DNA sequence: AAAAAGATTTAGGCATACCTAAATTAGCGA
DNA sequence: TCGCTAATTTAGGTATGCCTAAATCTTTTT
């Protein structure tokens, strides 16, 4: 296993490769690698028993591949917790450095880190940390932009993308904060939020990347 | 800079490449790489301005190379402190995993780790941790085997080699412990030590890898 | 000073993981 | 169903970093 292969597995995992077939273009776009190179690497991953892959059809993780991907994600998110909780990292910094650390984290380090951090259930961005047995629990969430005006909910997760994270953290967005849409600009205009009691304006595009509790819809 | 090149720089540094010329064979032995491959890599490091290198003569670090090597060693030793102090690692485990972590530790992570650990001066094996400005302080030490029978001193550093570390830690050897040679077997036979009041037998070869304060010799 | 021994370099290869350009295939709409 | 487009694969090539075997240089020994 190499860092490169790990990144492929993680990409396939995040693109839904546990359930559905993932097509090459998505992987190429995610990893910023030429489609031809993706084809080549998928051949190797298949030969190594990490993915099911049929030419022109797409790829899906084998149970071995799932294990590798989940272990990687587990390491990544545990590092994020450590970096923010103990080293004072920002949202985007934590994600960036965890991206490196994940690749050189042997199982014993993952285990001890988990213990040191007291078995956290979520990363600082709100994603669930897979348990050591591979279990991942998920809550039903919806993007903030789909909330009705006036409807209240709670922020549970944000998409991990450097620019977005810096923007949101600058605005004071936090996981667990209560939120209500005060006003929604027309044509996907900015949203005015009541965020933990404070009035905040946020772009529509950013709101699509913030996930809140699915409140009961009648 | 790649992990491989970093390991070359670190090897040269540890082989005395700040002061003296280091010859290729030493590097090849240290890194377990064929001499031909070493020649090739040294050419690249020279082209990149990290070492002075003259064919058949040997190599020496440039100031840029010194900076890179020292930063690597600093990261390595800070990780060791973290792994032992907070994650319950053993001497050899800490060294092993730090060997991986050192290569993907950006400057900001080194800085925050240093702060989190409260600017430790020594790694768990007793080596000085270079300061952020590159300064490294060293005490005058001597190998334990050179101590006279009956003479007392204090253990300050051990050589970092997995097998040795496990052996010594199993024996109860610690940094800072007081030590006195009770009896020395002939022909480089085992030494009987008084280690913090406890009687311990240790191989001559291992004693050569334990460094103690240079006590005043008359 | 020559020969032997040891260290180093050169030459020729291999594996990994990328790329671009040129086929090829699949899927969709006319 | 034919053809167009988009996705994918194949072909050919690059850079890194390693290897072995064969020169070549240096140092030591006789
Ligand atoms: Mn990564
Ligand atoms: Mn995260
Ligand atoms: Mn290393
Ligand atoms: Mn150490």
Short mmCIF file of C-alpha atoms (C1' of nucleotides) and ligand atoms in Angstrom, two decimals:
data_model
loop_
_atom_site.label_atom_id
_atom_site.label_comp_id
_atom_site.label_asym_id
_atom_site.label_seq_id
_atom_site.Cartn_x
_atom_site.Cartn_y
_atom_site.Cartn_z
CA UNK A 1 0.00 0.00 0.00
CA UNK A 2 1.28 3.46 -0.92
CA UNK A 3 -0.04 6.94 -0.16
CA UNK A 4 -1.20 7.19 -3.75
CA UNK A 5 -3.22 4.01 -3.64
CA UNK A 6 -4.66 5.05 -0.30
CA UNK A 7 -5.87 8.29 -1.82
CA UNK A 8 -7.59 6.36 -4.61
CA UNK A 9 -9.35 4.12 -2.12
CA UNK A 10 -10.42 7.07 -0.04
CA UNK A 11 -11.72 8.86 -3.11
CA UNK A 12 -13.72 5.84 -4.22
CA UNK A 13 -15.06 5.46 -0.70
CA UNK A 14 -16.19 9.06 -0.51
CA UNK A 15 -17.75 8.81 -3.96
CA UNK A 16 -19.99 6.06 -2.70
CA UNK A 17 -17.89 3.06 -3.63
CA UNK A 18 -19.26 1.03 -0.75
CA UNK A 19 -22.69 0.84 -2.36
CA UNK A 20 -22.57 2.03 -5.96
CA UNK A 21 -20.22 1.81 -8.91
CA UNK A 22 -17.95 4.84 -9.14
CA UNK A 23 -16.93 5.99 -12.60
CA UNK A 24 -13.41 6.97 -13.50
CA UNK A 25 -14.09 10.58 -14.30
CA UNK A 26 -15.23 11.29 -10.76
CA UNK A 27 -12.01 9.82 -9.42
CA UNK A 28 -9.93 11.74 -11.94
CA UNK A 29 -11.64 14.98 -10.95
CA UNK A 30 -11.37 14.33 -7.23
CA UNK A 31 -7.69 13.47 -7.30
CA UNK A 32 -6.80 15.87 -10.10
CA UNK A 33 -5.21 13.12 -12.10
CA UNK A 34 -5.51 12.36 -15.83
CA UNK A 35 -8.18 9.77 -16.70
CA UNK A 36 -5.59 7.54 -18.34
CA UNK A 37 -3.62 7.41 -15.11
CA UNK A 38 -6.74 6.53 -13.21
CA UNK A 39 -7.45 3.59 -15.51
CA UNK A 40 -3.94 2.33 -14.92
CA UNK A 41 -4.15 2.60 -11.14
CA UNK A 42 -7.57 0.99 -10.98
CA UNK A 43 -6.05 -2.00 -12.78
CA UNK A 44 -3.47 -2.29 -10.03
CA UNK A 45 -5.97 -1.91 -7.24
CA UNK A 46 -8.07 -4.61 -8.82
CA UNK A 47 -5.11 -6.95 -9.14
CA UNK A 48 -4.40 -6.35 -5.47
CA UNK A 49 -7.95 -7.28 -4.55
CA UNK A 50 -8.87 -3.85 -3.20
CA UNK A 51 -11.58 -3.01 -5.70
CA UNK A 52 -13.97 -4.70 -8.09
CA UNK A 53 -13.41 -3.13 -11.45
CA UNK A 54 -14.79 -3.79 -14.87
CA UNK A 55 -13.56 -1.81 -17.84
CA UNK A 56 -15.97 0.89 -18.95
CA UNK A 57 -18.29 0.05 -16.04
CA UNK A 58 -16.69 1.52 -12.95
CA UNK A 59 -15.24 0.46 -9.62
CA UNK A 60 -16.50 -0.61 -6.23
CA UNK A 61 -14.53 -1.35 -3.08
CA UNK A 62 -14.00 -4.95 -1.99
CA UNK A 63 -14.35 -5.66 1.71
CA UNK A 64 -10.58 -5.40 1.94
CA UNK A 65 -10.69 -2.06 0.16
CA UNK A 66 -13.44 -0.86 2.46
CA UNK A 67 -11.29 -1.76 5.45
CA UNK A 68 -8.34 0.18 4.12
CA UNK A 69 -10.42 3.22 3.23
CA UNK A 70 -12.19 3.32 6.57
CA UNK A 71 -8.98 2.94 8.51
CA UNK A 72 -7.57 5.85 6.56
CA UNK A 73 -10.59 8.02 7.26
CA UNK A 74 -10.45 7.03 10.91
CA UNK A 75 -6.85 8.12 11.17
CA UNK A 76 -7.54 11.32 9.32
CA UNK A 77 -10.38 12.36 11.61
CA UNK A 78 -8.60 11.40 14.81
CA UNK A 79 -5.67 13.55 13.78
CA UNK A 80 -8.03 16.42 13.11
CA UNK A 81 -9.40 16.13 16.61
CA UNK A 82 -5.89 16.13 18.05
CA UNK A 83 -4.73 19.07 15.97
CA UNK A 84 -7.68 21.26 16.91
CA UNK A 85 -8.17 20.19 20.48
CA UNK A 86 -4.55 20.21 21.58
CA UNK A 87 -2.54 22.21 19.07
CA UNK A 88 -4.86 25.09 18.36
CA UNK A 89 -5.27 24.43 14.65
CA UNK A 90 -7.99 26.07 12.60
CA UNK A 91 -10.61 24.07 10.69
CA UNK A 92 -8.73 24.24 7.41
CA UNK A 93 -5.27 23.72 8.88
CA UNK A 94 -6.41 20.61 10.71
CA UNK A 95 -7.84 19.14 7.55
CA UNK A 96 -4.71 19.95 5.56
CA UNK A 97 -2.21 18.42 7.94
CA UNK A 98 -4.40 15.40 8.68
CA UNK A 99 -4.32 14.77 4.94
CA UNK A 100 -0.58 14.14 5.29
CA UNK A 101 -0.56 12.38 8.64
CA UNK A 102 -3.21 9.84 7.66
CA UNK A 103 -0.80 8.12 5.29
CA UNK A 104 1.88 7.32 7.81
CA UNK A 105 -0.19 6.33 10.78
CA UNK A 106 0.32 2.67 11.74
CA UNK A 107 -2.56 0.84 13.47
CA UNK A 108 -0.99 1.12 16.91
CA UNK A 109 -0.75 4.88 16.54
CA UNK A 110 -4.38 5.11 15.52
CA UNK A 111 -5.35 3.03 18.55
CA UNK A 112 -3.32 5.08 21.04
CA UNK A 113 -4.44 8.35 19.58
CA UNK A 114 -8.05 7.23 19.85
CA UNK A 115 -7.48 6.37 23.47
CA UNK A 116 -5.65 9.62 24.20
CA UNK A 117 -8.51 11.61 22.71
CA UNK A 118 -11.08 9.58 24.62
CA UNK A 119 -12.67 7.87 21.63
CA UNK A 120 -14.20 10.88 19.95
CA UNK A 121 -17.27 10.19 17.81
CA UNK A 122 -16.94 13.11 15.41
CA UNK A 123 -14.20 15.06 13.70
CA UNK A 124 -14.11 18.83 14.22
CA UNK A 125 -16.04 19.30 10.98
CA UNK A 126 -18.82 17.04 12.18
CA UNK A 127 -18.11 13.86 10.23
CA UNK A 128 -18.44 10.60 12.12
CA UNK A 129 -15.19 8.89 13.06
CA UNK A 130 -15.37 5.21 12.09
CA UNK A 131 -14.99 2.92 15.09
CA UNK A 132 -12.10 0.49 15.30
CA UNK A 133 -14.40 -2.31 14.14
CA UNK A 134 -15.25 -0.31 11.03
CA UNK A 135 -18.73 0.77 12.07
CA UNK A 136 -19.73 4.28 11.00
CA UNK A 137 -22.87 5.85 12.35
CA UNK A 138 -24.70 8.57 10.50
CA UNK A 139 -27.54 10.92 11.32
CA UNK A 140 -30.12 12.13 8.84
CA UNK A 141 -28.99 15.59 7.77
CA UNK A 142 -29.97 18.12 5.13
CA UNK A 143 -28.14 21.09 3.61
CA UNK A 144 -28.87 24.40 5.28
CA UNK A 145 -30.15 25.98 2.07
CA UNK A 146 -33.15 23.63 2.11
CA UNK A 147 -34.30 24.88 5.48
CA UNK A 148 -37.48 26.99 5.25
CA UNK A 149 -37.27 30.60 6.28
CA UNK A 150 -38.05 30.81 9.96
CA UNK A 151 -37.38 27.14 10.55
CA UNK A 152 -34.77 26.40 13.23
CA UNK A 153 -32.21 23.60 13.31
CA UNK A 154 -28.73 22.79 14.49
CA UNK A 155 -25.47 22.72 12.51
CA UNK A 156 -24.01 19.21 12.44
CA UNK A 157 -21.45 19.09 9.66
CA UNK A 158 -19.62 21.20 7.10
CA UNK A 159 -17.94 20.11 3.88
CA UNK A 160 -14.16 19.92 4.17
CA UNK A 161 -12.72 22.26 1.60
CA UNK A 162 -10.05 24.74 2.59
CA UNK A 163 -11.56 27.91 1.20
CA UNK A 164 -15.00 27.10 2.54
CA UNK A 165 -13.69 26.20 5.99
CA UNK A 166 -11.80 29.47 6.32
CA UNK A 167 -14.86 31.41 5.16
CA UNK A 168 -17.19 29.65 7.58
CA UNK A 169 -14.86 29.78 10.55
CA UNK A 170 -14.34 33.50 9.91
CA UNK A 171 -18.11 33.92 10.03
CA UNK A 172 -18.32 32.17 13.38
CA UNK A 173 -20.00 29.01 12.14
CA UNK A 174 -19.49 26.12 14.56
CA UNK A 175 -20.67 22.53 14.85
CA UNK A 176 -23.61 22.29 17.23
CA UNK A 177 -24.68 25.90 16.83
CA UNK A 178 -28.41 26.57 16.56
CA UNK A 179 -29.40 28.20 13.31
CA UNK A 180 -32.49 29.77 11.77
CA UNK A 181 -32.92 31.37 8.37
CA UNK A 182 -34.08 34.92 8.90
CA UNK A 183 -34.15 35.92 5.27
CA UNK A 184 -33.29 34.31 1.96
CA UNK A 185 -32.21 36.47 -0.98
CA UNK A 186 -33.97 35.70 -4.27
CA UNK A 187 -32.19 33.78 -7.06
CA UNK A 188 -29.86 31.96 -4.71
CA UNK A 189 -28.88 35.20 -3.05
CA UNK A 190 -27.19 35.39 0.36
CA UNK A 191 -28.96 34.03 3.42
CA UNK A 192 -29.34 35.98 6.63
CA UNK A 193 -29.03 33.64 9.57
CA UNK A 194 -29.70 33.73 13.22
CA UNK A 195 -26.66 31.81 14.40
CA UNK A 196 -26.67 31.15 18.14
CA UNK A 197 -28.44 34.47 18.55
CA UNK A 198 -26.10 36.46 16.31
CA UNK A 199 -27.13 37.83 12.92
CA UNK A 200 -24.88 36.51 10.13
CA UNK A 201 -24.95 36.76 6.33
CA UNK A 202 -23.78 33.80 4.31
CA UNK A 203 -23.55 33.00 0.60
CA UNK A 204 -26.06 30.59 -0.83
CA UNK A 205 -23.30 28.37 -2.17
CA UNK A 206 -21.73 28.06 1.26
CA UNK A 207 -25.10 27.24 2.78
CA UNK A 208 -25.30 24.22 0.46
CA UNK A 209 -22.20 22.87 2.19
CA UNK A 210 -23.50 23.21 5.72
CA UNK A 211 -25.55 20.30 7.00
CA UNK A 212 -28.18 20.63 9.69
CA UNK A 213 -30.54 18.29 11.49
CA UNK A 214 -33.37 17.13 9.35
CA UNK A 215 -36.24 18.70 11.21
CA UNK A 216 -39.62 17.08 10.93
CA UNK A 217 -41.25 18.18 7.69
CA UNK A 218 -45.01 18.01 7.59
CA UNK B 1 12.35 17.50 -1.00
CA UNK B 2 11.24 13.88 -0.65
CA UNK B 3 11.36 11.44 2.29
CA UNK B 4 14.25 9.66 0.59
CA UNK B 5 16.33 12.78 0.23
CA UNK B 6 15.53 13.73 3.79
CA UNK B 7 16.85 10.39 4.99
CA UNK B 8 20.09 10.96 3.08
CA UNK B 9 20.52 14.38 4.65
CA UNK B 10 19.79 13.03 8.10
CA UNK B 11 22.26 10.19 7.58
CA UNK B 12 24.98 12.56 6.46
CA UNK B 13 24.22 14.82 9.41
CA UNK B 14 24.48 11.98 11.90
CA UNK B 15 27.68 10.76 10.29
CA UNK B 16 29.29 14.09 11.05
CA UNK B 17 28.53 15.90 7.80
CA UNK B 18 28.42 19.26 9.52
CA UNK B 19 32.14 19.17 10.21
CA UNK B 20 33.81 16.38 8.27
CA UNK B 21 33.54 14.75 4.87
CA UNK B 22 31.32 11.68 4.94
CA UNK B 23 32.17 8.83 2.61
CA UNK B 24 29.62 7.00 0.51
CA UNK B 25 30.01 3.62 2.12
CA UNK B 26 28.91 4.93 5.50
CA UNK B 27 25.78 6.34 3.92
CA UNK B 28 25.12 3.13 2.00
CA UNK B 29 25.46 1.10 5.19
CA UNK B 30 23.32 3.43 7.26
CA UNK B 31 20.47 3.58 4.77
CA UNK B 32 20.89 0.00 3.54
CA UNK B 33 21.11 1.15 -0.05
CA UNK B 34 23.52 0.02 -2.78
CA UNK B 35 26.60 2.22 -3.18
CA UNK B 36 25.73 2.93 -6.80
CA UNK B 37 22.37 4.33 -5.74
CA UNK B 38 24.06 6.50 -3.15
CA UNK B 39 26.36 8.00 -5.76
CA UNK B 40 23.37 8.82 -7.88
CA UNK B 41 21.43 10.47 -5.08
CA UNK B 42 24.41 12.47 -3.89
CA UNK B 43 24.63 13.92 -7.38
CA UNK B 44 21.05 15.12 -7.09
CA UNK B 45 21.51 16.53 -3.61
CA UNK B 46 24.55 18.42 -4.85
CA UNK B 47 22.65 19.83 -7.84
CA UNK B 48 19.97 20.97 -5.42
CA UNK B 49 22.52 22.75 -3.28
CA UNK B 50 21.99 20.62 -0.21
CA UNK B 51 25.45 19.09 -0.02
CA UNK B 52 28.99 19.74 -1.16
CA UNK B 53 30.13 16.68 -2.99
CA UNK B 54 33.23 15.78 -4.87
CA UNK B 55 33.52 12.44 -6.61
CA UNK B 56 35.67 9.94 -4.72
CA UNK B 57 36.14 12.45 -1.89
CA UNK B 58 32.88 12.46 0.04
CA UNK B 59 30.05 14.79 1.00
CA UNK B 60 29.40 17.56 3.48
CA UNK B 61 26.18 19.43 4.19
CA UNK B 62 25.72 22.96 2.89
CA UNK B 63 24.10 25.43 5.27
CA UNK B 64 20.83 24.72 3.49
CA UNK B 65 21.36 21.00 3.97
CA UNK B 66 22.17 21.52 7.63
CA UNK B 67 18.92 23.40 8.06
CA UNK B 68 16.91 20.64 6.47
CA UNK B 69 18.62 17.91 8.48
CA UNK B 70 18.24 19.73 11.77
CA UNK B 71 14.60 20.49 11.17
CA UNK B 72 14.04 16.82 10.46
CA UNK B 73 15.81 15.75 13.64
CA UNK B 74 13.86 18.34 15.59
CA UNK B 75 10.57 16.98 14.32
CA UNK B 76 11.66 13.41 14.98
CA UNK B 77 12.57 14.06 18.60
CA UNK B 78 9.52 16.15 19.35
CA UNK B 79 7.32 13.35 18.06
CA UNK B 80 9.19 10.91 20.28
CA UNK B 81 8.44 13.05 23.30
CA UNK B 82 4.78 13.19 22.35
CA UNK B 83 4.50 9.47 21.70
CA UNK B 84 6.07 8.49 25.01
CA UNK B 85 4.68 11.21 27.21
CA UNK B 86 1.10 11.16 25.98
CA UNK B 87 0.52 7.91 24.12
CA UNK B 88 2.38 5.46 26.31
CA UNK B 89 4.84 4.30 23.66
CA UNK B 90 7.95 2.33 24.53
CA UNK B 91 11.45 3.55 23.68
CA UNK B 92 11.68 1.55 20.50
CA UNK B 93 8.10 2.15 19.36
CA UNK B 94 8.52 5.90 19.76
CA UNK B 95 11.65 5.86 17.67
CA UNK B 96 10.05 3.73 14.97
CA UNK B 97 6.93 5.80 14.48
CA UNK B 98 8.78 9.10 14.75
CA UNK B 99 10.86 7.85 11.84
CA UNK B 100 7.71 7.98 9.74
CA UNK B 101 6.13 11.09 11.18
CA UNK B 102 9.24 13.24 10.74
CA UNK B 103 8.82 13.21 6.98
CA UNK B 104 5.36 14.69 6.83
CA UNK B 105 5.59 17.30 9.55
CA UNK B 106 5.22 20.82 8.18
CA UNK B 107 6.92 23.69 10.05
CA UNK B 108 3.71 24.85 11.68
CA UNK B 109 3.12 21.39 13.11
CA UNK B 110 6.64 21.27 14.51
CA UNK B 111 6.09 24.66 16.11
CA UNK B 112 2.74 23.78 17.69
CA UNK B 113 3.97 20.43 18.88
CA UNK B 114 6.96 22.09 20.51
CA UNK B 115 4.64 24.49 22.27
CA UNK B 116 2.21 21.74 23.32
CA UNK B 117 5.08 19.75 24.82
CA UNK B 118 6.47 22.81 26.56
CA UNK B 119 9.67 23.12 24.56
CA UNK B 120 11.37 19.94 25.69
CA UNK B 121 15.17 20.00 25.58
CA UNK B 122 15.77 16.28 25.15
CA UNK B 123 14.15 13.34 23.41
CA UNK B 124 13.21 10.31 25.53
CA UNK B 125 16.50 8.66 24.59
CA UNK B 126 18.48 11.60 25.85
CA UNK B 127 19.45 13.32 22.60
CA UNK B 128 19.19 17.09 22.52
CA UNK B 129 16.28 18.51 20.54
CA UNK B 130 17.54 21.24 18.22
CA UNK B 131 15.94 24.61 18.97
CA UNK B 132 13.82 26.35 16.36
CA UNK B 133 16.79 28.56 15.47
CA UNK B 134 18.89 25.47 14.77
CA UNK B 135 21.00 25.60 17.90
CA UNK B 136 21.86 22.21 19.40
CA UNK B 137 23.46 21.99 22.80
CA UNK B 138 25.55 19.05 23.84
CA UNK B 139 27.05 17.85 27.09
CA UNK B 140 30.36 16.05 27.38
CA UNK B 141 29.49 12.36 27.67
CA UNK B 142 31.33 9.08 27.63
CA UNK B 143 30.20 5.50 27.00
CA UNK B 144 29.37 3.54 30.11
CA UNK B 145 31.95 0.85 29.37
CA UNK B 146 34.75 3.38 29.90
CA UNK B 147 33.67 4.08 33.46
CA UNK B 148 36.10 2.67 36.05
CA UNK B 149 34.81 0.00 38.35
CA UNK B 150 33.39 1.71 41.41
CA UNK B 151 33.08 5.05 39.70
CA UNK B 152 29.59 6.56 39.74
CA UNK B 153 27.88 8.60 37.08
CA UNK B 154 24.46 9.31 35.59
CA UNK B 155 22.89 7.92 32.43
CA UNK B 156 22.26 10.68 29.91
CA UNK B 157 21.69 9.08 26.54
CA UNK B 158 21.26 5.73 24.78
CA UNK B 159 21.82 4.86 21.14
CA UNK B 160 18.59 4.58 19.18
CA UNK B 161 18.44 1.10 17.76
CA UNK B 162 15.31 -0.98 18.15
CA UNK B 163 16.85 -4.16 19.54
CA UNK B 164 19.05 -2.28 21.96
CA UNK B 165 16.23 -0.06 23.16
CA UNK B 166 14.00 -3.03 23.93
CA UNK B 167 16.86 -4.77 25.73
CA UNK B 168 17.71 -1.74 27.82
CA UNK B 169 14.15 -0.80 28.65
CA UNK B 170 13.49 -4.38 29.72
CA UNK B 171 16.47 -4.11 32.05
CA UNK B 172 15.07 -0.96 33.62
CA UNK B 173 17.62 1.44 32.19
CA UNK B 174 16.33 5.03 32.20
CA UNK B 175 17.69 8.45 31.33
CA UNK B 176 18.83 10.26 34.45
CA UNK B 177 19.38 7.11 36.48
CA UNK B 178 22.50 6.97 38.64
CA UNK B 179 24.86 4.18 37.74
CA UNK B 180 28.00 2.58 39.12
CA UNK B 181 29.95 -0.37 37.80
CA UNK B 182 30.09 -3.01 40.49
CA UNK B 183 31.98 -5.60 38.52
CA UNK B 184 33.33 -5.91 34.98
CA UNK B 185 33.73 -9.35 33.41
CA UNK B 186 37.07 -9.98 31.73
CA UNK B 187 37.44 -9.93 27.92
CA UNK B 188 34.49 -7.61 27.39
CA UNK B 189 32.29 -9.77 29.57
CA UNK B 190 29.01 -8.56 31.07
CA UNK B 191 29.00 -5.65 33.50
CA UNK B 192 27.25 -5.75 36.83
CA UNK B 193 25.76 -2.37 37.56
CA UNK B 194 24.30 -0.59 40.50
CA UNK B 195 21.44 1.15 38.71
CA UNK B 196 19.50 3.50 40.98
CA UNK B 197 20.22 1.12 43.83
CA UNK B 198 19.23 -2.03 41.94
CA UNK B 199 21.71 -4.69 40.84
CA UNK B 200 21.60 -5.23 37.06
CA UNK B 201 23.69 -7.26 34.61
CA UNK B 202 24.27 -5.84 31.17
CA UNK B 203 26.24 -6.95 28.10
CA UNK B 204 29.47 -5.16 27.32
CA UNK B 205 28.28 -4.32 23.84
CA UNK B 206 25.14 -2.67 25.20
CA UNK B 207 27.21 -0.70 27.70
CA UNK B 208 29.10 0.83 24.78
CA UNK B 209 25.81 2.34 23.61
CA UNK B 210 24.91 3.94 26.92
CA UNK B 211 26.34 7.39 27.54
CA UNK B 212 26.98 8.79 30.97
CA UNK B 213 28.29 12.06 32.37
CA UNK B 214 31.98 12.48 31.91
CA UNK B 215 33.07 12.48 35.50
CA UNK B 216 36.23 14.27 36.41
CA UNK B 217 39.18 12.03 35.61
CA UNK B 218 42.34 12.68 37.55
"C1'" DA C 1 56.61 0.98 -6.94
"C1'" DA C 2 53.55 -2.54 -8.07
"C1'" DA C 3 49.77 -5.34 -6.85
"C1'" DA C 4 45.83 -6.28 -4.22
"C1'" DA C 5 41.87 -4.62 -1.85
"C1'" DG C 6 38.35 -1.46 -1.13
"C1'" DA C 7 35.50 2.35 -2.47
"C1'" DT C 8 33.23 4.65 -6.03
"C1'" DT C 9 31.36 5.49 -10.41
"C1'" DT C 10 29.28 4.15 -14.86
"C1'" DA C 11 26.19 1.44 -17.60
"C1'" DG C 12 22.11 -0.83 -18.27
"C1'" DG C 13 17.67 -2.16 -16.11
"C1'" DC C 14 13.37 -2.29 -13.41
"C1'" DA C 15 9.09 -0.60 -10.91
"C1'" DT C 16 6.01 3.13 -9.75
"C1'" DA C 17 3.11 6.62 -10.98
"C1'" DC C 18 2.42 10.15 -13.60
"C1'" DC C 19 1.45 12.52 -18.55
"C1'" DT C 20 -0.36 13.44 -23.61
"C1'" DA C 21 -2.29 11.88 -27.80
"C1'" DA C 22 -4.68 8.52 -30.27
"C1'" DA C 23 -7.83 4.76 -30.42
"C1'" DT C 24 -11.97 2.68 -28.75
"C1'" DT C 25 -16.39 1.98 -26.46
"C1'" DA C 26 -20.88 3.26 -24.45
"C1'" DG C 27 -24.86 5.83 -24.15
"C1'" DC C 28 -28.05 9.23 -26.00
"C1'" DG C 29 -30.69 11.81 -29.12
"C1'" DA C 30 -32.28 12.39 -33.81
"C1'" DT D 1 -30.95 2.55 -35.68
"C1'" DC D 2 -27.20 5.75 -36.81
"C1'" DG D 3 -24.15 8.93 -35.35
"C1'" DC D 4 -22.33 12.07 -32.03
"C1'" DT D 5 -20.33 12.94 -27.69
"C1'" DA D 6 -18.36 11.84 -23.55
"C1'" DA D 7 -15.93 8.46 -21.04
"C1'" DT D 8 -12.47 5.22 -21.14
"C1'" DT D 9 -8.61 2.63 -22.61
"C1'" DT D 10 -4.25 1.94 -25.14
"C1'" DA D 11 0.18 3.45 -26.63
"C1'" DG D 12 4.23 5.72 -25.96
"C1'" DG D 13 6.95 8.62 -22.92
"C1'" DT D 14 8.92 11.05 -18.53
"C1'" DA D 15 10.92 11.39 -13.77
"C1'" DT D 16 12.28 9.14 -9.40
"C1'" DG D 17 14.84 6.02 -7.03
"C1'" DC D 18 16.25 1.75 -6.63
"C1'" DC D 19 19.26 -2.56 -8.35
"C1'" DT D 20 23.36 -5.53 -10.37
"C1'" DA D 21 27.50 -5.96 -12.90
"C1'" DA D 22 31.38 -3.97 -14.83
"C1'" DA D 23 34.67 -0.31 -14.98
"C1'" DT D 24 37.68 2.88 -12.59
"C1'" DC D 25 39.85 5.29 -8.97
"C1'" DT D 26 42.24 5.31 -4.23
"C1'" DT D 27 44.44 3.41 -0.55
"C1'" DT D 28 46.94 0.02 1.61
"C1'" DT D 29 50.10 -3.63 1.64
"C1'" DT D 30 53.98 -5.98 0.15
MN1 LIG E 1 -3.97 12.19 1.50
MN1 LIG E 2 -12.82 16.39 9.33
MN1 LIG E 3 12.83 8.42 8.16
MN1 LIG E 4 15.19 9.86 20.32
#
